[in-house]
Amino acid sequence: MLTTQNISEAISKNFSKAFSKIFPKALLAITVNLASLCAVNYGVINNASAISPDSHNLVTPKNIRLARNPSSSLDSRISSTLVDEQGRLWIGTWQGLMQIDQRSGKAIASISLPNSTVTALLEDRRGYFWVGTTSGLYQIDPDSGKIENIAIQLSSSRILSLAMDRAGFIWVGTDQGITRISPYNAETYARLPDIPGTAANVMQIDNAGNIWVGTLNGLFKINPGTAKITARIPYVSGQIVQAIAVEPSGKIWAGTPRNVIEINPNTNKAIARINSVTGRDIVALASDKNGELWIGMRDGLVLANTYNGAITSSIYNLPSSSVINLLVHNQQIWVGTEDGLGKINSNLKQSEIPTATATVVYKMLRK
């Protein structure tokens, strides 16, 4: 006979595997510290209380949520995508964080946050997740489900972007500047509230370890060691930068509401743009191992040849034409949209490129 005690013991050894074996049809929405566990079995809660990870106070089991139909329970746009070091696929939405099966698109685990609007997602060297939301920063152990509210003095609680430098420090971009913190004790090491344009919409680490920051007033280059701005890209000044991609060769691409601009990271100068998408709202960029550029827009996704600027393919069959984010992992391109997640094989034959089609992995249901 199963009891709360033996369930807790089994889960403490191997949380993910144990839970799936004991309750194969149940999905646990994790909001608890494993010091006190609520086991959920087909909607029946077998324990009386749990520990709230942010306040460490006892809370009632109503915070434990059983998602029988994950598609309807997490009804929102996909704001961020992550494939962790163990190969698990995670999506951040406006209603929480969810792990899904890459082949079937079915939900495997759901993690609820005190603030459910996920805006940024990053995995550190220990395998912990850093989750930015519209009202704070959280650290999650994806294996145990432990959630910690990072209660430090950020420039703002509205998180827009996250990046990890070569030393392992976490850079937190907000709508009021950037803060560099330690992943081990969340100690603040540097603040950059004086970046022109203030809002750090997007951050990327280049091949030399520099941090590129897209703001409401242009593109900036930061030395992570000194936490100082080392370059402001002239041609992009005054433009809203919403997306950044780094090519394997080292070239930098910046996306704005009207252009995709190429930057030489050695001279810090804009040297070209992709004219075929001029006038379209660029919201996401990704460079694959072949050096080709995937361009996500409010009205579609295209693949561009970075040597001549030609569009080689327009991608069809996305869950929505409104792209939000792009992730390149191995030979897959993951496309987060307003209505779900698509997947494209980047290792296409030349004859397949003009008619490339996405596979819908996860489709959101609108209420």
CSV table of C-alpha atoms in Angstrom, one decimal:
chain,number,residue,atom,x,y,z
A,1,MET,CA,0.0,0.0,0.0
A,2,LEU,CA,1.3,3.4,-0.9
A,3,THR,CA,1.8,6.0,1.9
A,4,THR,CA,2.9,9.5,1.9
A,5,GLN,CA,6.1,8.4,3.6
A,6,ASN,CA,7.2,5.8,1.1
A,7,ILE,CA,6.2,8.1,-1.8
A,8,SER,CA,8.4,10.9,-0.3
A,9,GLU,CA,11.3,8.4,0.2
A,10,ALA,CA,11.1,7.2,-3.4
A,11,ILE,CA,10.9,10.7,-4.8
A,12,SER,CA,13.8,12.0,-2.8
A,13,LYS,CA,16.0,9.4,-4.5
A,14,ASN,CA,14.9,10.1,-8.0
A,15,PHE,CA,12.1,12.6,-8.3
A,16,SER,CA,11.3,12.4,-12.0
A,17,LYS,CA,11.4,8.7,-12.5
A,18,ALA,CA,9.7,7.8,-9.2
A,19,PHE,CA,6.8,10.0,-9.7
A,20,SER,CA,6.2,8.9,-13.3
A,21,LYS,CA,6.2,5.2,-12.2
A,22,ILE,CA,3.9,5.7,-9.2
A,23,PHE,CA,1.4,8.0,-11.0
A,24,PRO,CA,2.0,7.5,-14.7
A,25,LYS,CA,-1.1,9.5,-15.7
A,26,ALA,CA,-0.7,12.3,-13.2
A,27,LEU,CA,1.1,15.5,-13.8
A,28,LEU,CA,2.6,17.3,-10.8
A,29,ALA,CA,2.6,21.1,-10.9
A,30,ILE,CA,5.5,21.7,-8.5
A,31,THR,CA,5.3,24.7,-6.1
A,32,VAL,CA,6.8,23.1,-3.0
A,33,ASN,CA,10.0,22.5,-1.3
A,34,LEU,CA,10.7,18.8,-1.0
A,35,ALA,CA,11.0,19.2,2.7
A,36,SER,CA,7.3,18.8,2.7
A,37,LEU,CA,5.7,16.9,-0.2
A,38,CYS,CA,2.2,16.8,-1.4
A,39,ALA,CA,1.6,13.7,-3.5
A,40,VAL,CA,-1.2,14.1,-6.1
A,41,ASN,CA,-3.0,11.0,-7.4
A,42,TYR,CA,-5.7,11.6,-10.0
A,43,GLY,CA,-6.7,14.8,-8.2
A,44,VAL,CA,-6.6,13.5,-4.7
A,45,ILE,CA,-4.1,15.3,-2.4
A,46,ASN,CA,-2.6,12.9,0.2
A,47,ASN,CA,-0.9,15.4,2.5
A,48,ALA,CA,-2.2,18.4,4.4
A,49,SER,CA,0.3,21.1,3.8
A,50,ALA,CA,3.4,22.2,1.9
A,51,ILE,CA,6.2,24.7,2.2
A,52,SER,CA,6.0,27.8,0.1
A,53,PRO,CA,9.6,28.2,-1.2
A,54,ASP,CA,9.5,32.0,-1.3
A,55,SER,CA,8.0,32.7,2.1
A,56,HIS,CA,8.9,29.4,3.9
A,57,ASN,CA,5.4,29.5,5.5
A,58,LEU,CA,2.9,26.7,5.5
A,59,VAL,CA,0.4,26.9,2.7
A,60,THR,CA,-2.7,24.9,1.9
A,61,PRO,CA,-2.7,22.2,-0.7
A,62,LYS,CA,-4.7,24.4,-3.1
A,63,ASN,CA,-1.4,25.7,-4.4
A,64,ILE,CA,-0.7,22.1,-5.8
A,65,ARG,CA,-2.2,21.9,-9.2
A,66,LEU,CA,-3.0,18.8,-11.2
A,67,ALA,CA,-3.0,19.5,-14.9
A,68,ARG,CA,-5.0,16.7,-16.6
A,69,ASN,CA,-5.0,18.7,-19.9
A,70,PRO,CA,-1.7,20.6,-20.0
A,71,SER,CA,-2.6,22.3,-23.3
A,72,SER,CA,-5.6,24.1,-21.7
A,73,SER,CA,-4.0,24.7,-18.3
A,74,LEU,CA,-1.0,26.5,-19.8
A,75,ASP,CA,-3.0,28.5,-22.3
A,76,SER,CA,-0.6,31.2,-23.3
A,77,ARG,CA,2.2,32.2,-25.8
A,78,ILE,CA,5.6,30.6,-25.6
A,79,SER,CA,8.0,33.3,-24.4
A,80,SER,CA,11.2,31.2,-24.0
A,81,THR,CA,12.6,27.8,-24.9
A,82,LEU,CA,15.4,25.7,-23.4
A,83,VAL,CA,16.9,22.3,-24.0
A,84,ASP,CA,18.8,21.5,-20.8
A,85,GLU,CA,22.0,19.5,-20.4
A,86,GLN,CA,20.1,16.3,-20.0
A,87,GLY,CA,18.3,16.9,-23.3
A,88,ARG,CA,14.9,17.8,-21.7
A,89,LEU,CA,12.8,20.4,-23.5
A,90,TRP,CA,11.3,23.2,-21.4
A,91,ILE,CA,9.0,26.0,-22.5
A,92,GLY,CA,8.3,29.2,-20.6
A,93,THR,CA,4.8,30.7,-21.1
A,94,TRP,CA,2.8,33.5,-19.7
A,95,GLN,CA,1.3,31.0,-17.3
A,96,GLY,CA,4.3,29.0,-16.1
A,97,LEU,CA,7.1,26.7,-17.0
A,98,MET,CA,6.5,23.3,-18.6
A,99,GLN,CA,8.6,20.3,-19.7
A,100,ILE,CA,7.3,18.6,-22.8
A,101,ASP,CA,8.2,15.4,-24.8
A,102,GLN,CA,10.1,16.4,-27.9
A,103,ARG,CA,8.4,13.8,-30.1
A,104,SER,CA,4.8,13.6,-28.8
A,105,GLY,CA,4.4,17.2,-27.6
A,106,LYS,CA,2.8,15.9,-24.4
A,107,ALA,CA,3.5,17.6,-21.1
A,108,ILE,CA,5.8,15.7,-18.8
A,109,ALA,CA,6.1,18.2,-15.9
A,110,SER,CA,4.7,21.6,-15.0
A,111,ILE,CA,6.3,24.0,-12.6
A,112,SER,CA,4.1,26.8,-11.2
A,113,LEU,CA,5.6,30.0,-10.0
A,114,PRO,CA,4.3,32.7,-7.7
A,115,ASN,CA,4.4,34.9,-10.8
A,116,SER,CA,3.5,32.8,-13.7
A,117,THR,CA,4.5,35.1,-16.6
A,118,VAL,CA,7.9,33.7,-17.7
A,119,THR,CA,9.9,36.2,-19.7
A,120,ALA,CA,13.4,34.6,-19.8
A,121,LEU,CA,14.9,31.1,-19.1
A,122,LEU,CA,18.5,30.0,-18.5
A,123,GLU,CA,20.4,26.9,-17.2
A,124,ASP,CA,23.6,27.5,-15.1
A,125,ARG,CA,26.6,25.1,-14.9
A,126,ARG,CA,25.0,23.2,-12.0
A,127,GLY,CA,21.9,22.4,-14.0
A,128,TYR,CA,19.7,24.9,-12.0
A,129,PHE,CA,17.3,27.0,-14.0
A,130,TRP,CA,17.1,30.8,-13.7
A,131,VAL,CA,13.6,32.0,-14.6
A,132,GLY,CA,12.8,35.7,-15.2
A,133,THR,CA,9.3,36.9,-14.8
A,134,THR,CA,7.4,40.2,-14.9
A,135,SER,CA,7.8,40.5,-11.1
A,136,GLY,CA,11.0,38.9,-10.1
A,137,LEU,CA,13.8,36.3,-10.6
A,138,TYR,CA,13.6,32.6,-9.5
A,139,GLN,CA,16.1,29.8,-9.3
A,140,ILE,CA,14.7,26.3,-9.8
A,141,ASP,CA,16.1,22.8,-9.2
A,142,PRO,CA,14.3,21.0,-12.1
A,143,ASP,CA,14.9,17.5,-10.5
A,144,SER,CA,13.5,18.3,-7.0
A,145,GLY,CA,11.1,21.1,-8.0
A,146,LYS,CA,12.6,23.4,-5.3
A,147,ILE,CA,11.9,27.0,-6.1
A,148,GLU,CA,13.8,29.9,-4.6
A,149,ASN,CA,12.9,33.6,-5.0
A,150,ILE,CA,16.1,35.5,-5.6
A,151,ALA,CA,15.5,38.4,-3.2
A,152,ILE,CA,18.3,40.7,-4.3
A,153,GLN,CA,18.3,44.4,-5.2
A,154,LEU,CA,17.9,44.3,-9.0
A,155,SER,CA,17.5,47.5,-11.0
A,156,SER,CA,13.9,46.4,-11.5
A,157,SER,CA,11.8,43.3,-10.8
A,158,ARG,CA,10.6,43.2,-14.4
A,159,ILE,CA,13.1,40.7,-16.1
A,160,LEU,CA,13.5,40.9,-19.8
A,161,SER,CA,16.6,38.8,-20.5
A,162,LEU,CA,19.2,36.5,-19.0
A,163,ALA,CA,22.7,35.5,-20.0
A,164,MET,CA,25.6,33.5,-18.5
A,165,ASP,CA,29.2,34.6,-19.1
A,166,ARG,CA,32.3,32.4,-19.4
A,167,ALA,CA,33.0,32.8,-15.7
A,168,GLY,CA,29.5,31.4,-14.9
A,169,PHE,CA,28.1,34.7,-13.6
A,170,ILE,CA,24.4,35.4,-14.4
A,171,TRP,CA,23.6,38.7,-16.1
A,172,VAL,CA,20.0,39.8,-15.4
A,173,GLY,CA,18.5,42.3,-17.9
A,174,THR,CA,15.5,44.3,-16.7
A,175,ASP,CA,13.5,47.3,-18.0
A,176,GLN,CA,15.8,49.5,-15.8
A,177,GLY,CA,19.3,48.2,-16.5
A,178,ILE,CA,21.5,45.2,-15.9
A,179,THR,CA,22.7,43.4,-12.8
A,180,ARG,CA,25.5,40.8,-12.6
A,181,ILE,CA,25.1,38.2,-9.8
A,182,SER,CA,26.8,35.0,-8.6
A,183,PRO,CA,24.9,31.8,-9.3
A,184,TYR,CA,26.0,30.3,-6.0
A,185,ASN,CA,24.9,32.8,-3.5
A,186,ALA,CA,23.0,35.4,-5.6
A,187,GLU,CA,25.4,38.1,-4.4
A,188,THR,CA,25.3,41.2,-6.6
A,189,TYR,CA,28.7,42.0,-8.2
A,190,ALA,CA,27.8,44.8,-10.5
A,191,ARG,CA,25.0,47.0,-11.7
A,192,LEU,CA,24.7,48.8,-15.0
A,193,PRO,CA,21.7,51.1,-14.6
A,194,ASP,CA,23.3,53.7,-16.9
A,195,ILE,CA,22.9,51.9,-20.2
A,196,PRO,CA,21.3,54.3,-22.7
A,197,GLY,CA,17.8,53.1,-23.5
A,198,THR,CA,17.7,51.5,-20.1
A,199,ALA,CA,15.7,48.3,-21.0
A,200,ALA,CA,17.9,45.3,-21.7
A,201,ASN,CA,15.6,43.6,-24.2
A,202,VAL,CA,18.1,40.9,-25.2
A,203,MET,CA,21.6,39.8,-24.3
A,204,GLN,CA,24.0,37.4,-26.1
A,205,ILE,CA,27.6,36.3,-25.4
A,206,ASP,CA,29.9,36.4,-28.5
A,207,ASN,CA,32.8,34.1,-29.4
A,208,ALA,CA,35.2,36.2,-27.4
A,209,GLY,CA,33.1,36.2,-24.3
A,210,ASN,CA,31.8,39.8,-24.7
A,211,ILE,CA,28.2,40.6,-23.8
A,212,TRP,CA,26.0,42.3,-26.5
A,213,VAL,CA,23.0,44.1,-25.2
A,214,GLY,CA,20.0,45.2,-27.3
A,215,THR,CA,18.1,48.2,-25.8
A,216,LEU,CA,15.4,50.7,-26.7
A,217,ASN,CA,18.2,53.0,-27.9
A,218,GLY,CA,20.6,50.8,-29.8
A,219,LEU,CA,23.2,48.0,-29.4
A,220,PHE,CA,26.0,48.0,-26.8
A,221,LYS,CA,29.0,45.8,-26.1
A,222,ILE,CA,30.1,45.0,-22.5
A,223,ASN,CA,33.3,43.7,-21.1
A,224,PRO,CA,32.1,41.1,-18.5
A,225,GLY,CA,35.2,41.4,-16.5
A,226,THR,CA,35.0,45.1,-15.9
A,227,ALA,CA,31.2,45.4,-16.4
A,228,LYS,CA,31.9,48.4,-18.5
A,229,ILE,CA,30.4,49.4,-21.9
A,230,THR,CA,33.2,49.1,-24.5
A,231,ALA,CA,31.3,50.0,-27.6
A,232,ARG,CA,28.1,51.6,-28.8
A,233,ILE,CA,27.3,50.6,-32.4
A,234,PRO,CA,26.8,53.8,-34.4
A,235,TYR,CA,24.5,52.7,-37.1
A,236,VAL,CA,22.1,51.0,-34.7
A,237,SER,CA,22.0,53.9,-32.3
A,238,GLY,CA,18.5,55.2,-31.7
A,239,GLN,CA,17.0,51.9,-33.0
A,240,ILE,CA,15.1,49.4,-30.8
A,241,VAL,CA,17.1,46.2,-30.8
A,242,GLN,CA,14.9,43.2,-30.1
A,243,ALA,CA,17.0,40.3,-31.2
A,244,ILE,CA,20.7,39.3,-31.4
A,245,ALA,CA,22.4,36.3,-33.0
A,246,VAL,CA,26.1,35.3,-33.1
A,247,GLU,CA,27.4,33.4,-36.1
A,248,PRO,CA,29.9,30.5,-35.7
A,249,SER,CA,32.3,32.8,-37.6
A,250,GLY,CA,31.9,35.5,-34.9
A,251,LYS,CA,29.7,38.0,-36.9
A,252,ILE,CA,26.9,39.7,-34.9
A,253,TRP,CA,23.4,40.2,-36.2
A,254,ALA,CA,20.9,42.6,-34.6
A,255,GLY,CA,17.2,42.7,-35.3
A,256,THR,CA,15.1,45.8,-35.0
A,257,PRO,CA,11.5,46.7,-35.9
A,258,ARG,CA,12.6,47.5,-39.4
A,259,ASN,CA,15.9,45.8,-40.2
A,260,VAL,CA,18.4,43.0,-39.7
A,261,ILE,CA,21.9,44.5,-39.4
A,262,GLU,CA,25.3,42.8,-39.5
A,263,ILE,CA,28.0,44.0,-37.1
A,264,ASN,CA,31.8,43.3,-37.2
A,265,PRO,CA,32.7,42.5,-33.6
A,266,ASN,CA,36.3,43.6,-34.2
A,267,THR,CA,35.6,47.0,-35.5
A,268,ASN,CA,32.3,47.4,-33.7
A,269,LYS,CA,30.7,48.8,-36.9
A,270,ALA,CA,27.6,47.9,-38.8
A,271,ILE,CA,28.6,46.7,-42.2
A,272,ALA,CA,25.5,45.3,-43.9
A,273,ARG,CA,21.8,44.6,-43.6
A,274,ILE,CA,19.4,42.1,-45.1
A,275,ASN,CA,17.3,44.3,-47.4
A,276,SER,CA,14.8,41.5,-48.2
A,277,VAL,CA,13.2,41.9,-44.7
A,278,THR,CA,13.5,45.7,-44.4
A,279,GLY,CA,10.3,47.1,-43.0
A,280,ARG,CA,9.3,43.9,-41.2
A,281,ASP,CA,9.3,43.6,-37.4
A,282,ILE,CA,12.2,41.4,-36.4
A,283,VAL,CA,11.7,39.8,-33.0
A,284,ALA,CA,14.0,36.7,-33.0
A,285,LEU,CA,17.3,35.7,-34.6
A,286,ALA,CA,19.3,32.4,-34.6
A,287,SER,CA,22.4,31.3,-36.5
A,288,ASP,CA,22.8,27.6,-37.2
A,289,LYS,CA,26.0,25.7,-37.6
A,290,ASN,CA,26.0,26.3,-41.3
A,291,GLY,CA,26.1,30.1,-40.7
A,292,GLU,CA,22.7,30.6,-42.1
A,293,LEU,CA,20.4,33.0,-40.3
A,294,TRP,CA,16.9,32.2,-39.1
A,295,ILE,CA,14.8,35.4,-38.9
A,296,GLY,CA,11.6,35.4,-36.8
A,297,MET,CA,9.1,38.1,-37.3
A,298,ARG,CA,5.6,39.1,-36.3
A,299,ASP,CA,4.4,37.8,-39.6
A,300,GLY,CA,6.5,34.7,-40.3
A,301,LEU,CA,9.9,32.9,-40.3
A,302,VAL,CA,12.5,32.9,-43.0
A,303,LEU,CA,15.9,31.5,-43.6
A,304,ALA,CA,18.5,33.9,-45.1
A,305,ASN,CA,21.8,33.5,-46.8
A,306,THR,CA,24.2,35.7,-44.9
A,307,TYR,CA,26.6,36.1,-47.8
A,308,ASN,CA,24.3,37.7,-50.2
A,309,GLY,CA,21.3,38.5,-48.0
A,310,ALA,CA,18.9,36.4,-50.1
A,311,ILE,CA,15.9,34.7,-48.5
A,312,THR,CA,16.3,31.0,-49.3
A,313,SER,CA,13.2,29.8,-47.6
A,314,SER,CA,9.9,30.9,-46.0
A,315,ILE,CA,8.8,28.4,-43.3
A,316,TYR,CA,5.3,27.0,-43.4
A,317,ASN,CA,3.1,25.1,-41.0
A,318,LEU,CA,4.1,27.0,-37.8
A,319,PRO,CA,1.6,26.9,-34.9
A,320,SER,CA,1.3,30.7,-35.5
A,321,SER,CA,2.9,33.1,-38.0
A,322,SER,CA,3.8,35.4,-35.0
A,323,VAL,CA,7.2,34.2,-33.9
A,324,ILE,CA,8.4,35.1,-30.4
A,325,ASN,CA,11.7,33.2,-29.9
A,326,LEU,CA,14.1,30.8,-31.7
A,327,LEU,CA,16.5,28.2,-30.3
A,328,VAL,CA,19.1,26.2,-32.2
A,329,HIS,CA,20.0,22.9,-30.6
A,330,ASN,CA,22.0,20.3,-32.4
A,331,GLN,CA,20.2,20.0,-35.8
A,332,GLN,CA,16.9,21.3,-34.6
A,333,ILE,CA,15.4,24.8,-34.7
A,334,TRP,CA,12.8,25.3,-32.0
A,335,VAL,CA,10.3,28.1,-32.8
A,336,GLY,CA,8.2,29.6,-30.0
A,337,THR,CA,5.1,31.4,-31.3
A,338,GLU,CA,2.0,32.9,-29.9
A,339,ASP,CA,0.1,29.7,-30.3
A,340,GLY,CA,2.6,26.9,-29.7
A,341,LEU,CA,6.0,25.4,-30.5
A,342,GLY,CA,7.3,24.3,-33.9
A,343,LYS,CA,10.4,22.3,-34.9
A,344,ILE,CA,12.5,22.4,-38.0
A,345,ASN,CA,15.4,20.2,-39.1
A,346,SER,CA,18.3,22.6,-39.9
A,347,ASN,CA,20.2,19.9,-41.7
A,348,LEU,CA,18.2,20.3,-44.8
A,349,LYS,CA,19.3,19.1,-48.3
A,350,GLN,CA,19.7,21.9,-50.8
A,351,SER,CA,16.5,20.8,-52.6
A,352,GLU,CA,14.5,20.9,-49.4
A,353,ILE,CA,15.4,24.4,-48.4
A,354,PRO,CA,12.9,26.4,-50.5
A,355,THR,CA,9.9,24.5,-49.2
A,356,ALA,CA,11.0,23.8,-45.6
A,357,THR,CA,8.1,23.0,-43.4
A,358,ALA,CA,7.9,23.0,-39.6
A,359,THR,CA,6.5,20.2,-37.4
A,360,VAL,CA,4.1,21.4,-34.8
A,361,VAL,CA,5.3,20.0,-31.5
A,362,TYR,CA,3.0,21.7,-29.1
A,363,LYS,CA,-0.2,23.6,-29.9
A,364,MET,CA,-1.7,26.0,-27.4
A,365,LEU,CA,-5.5,26.1,-27.0
A,366,ARG,CA,-7.1,29.5,-26.8
A,367,LYS,CA,-9.8,29.9,-24.2
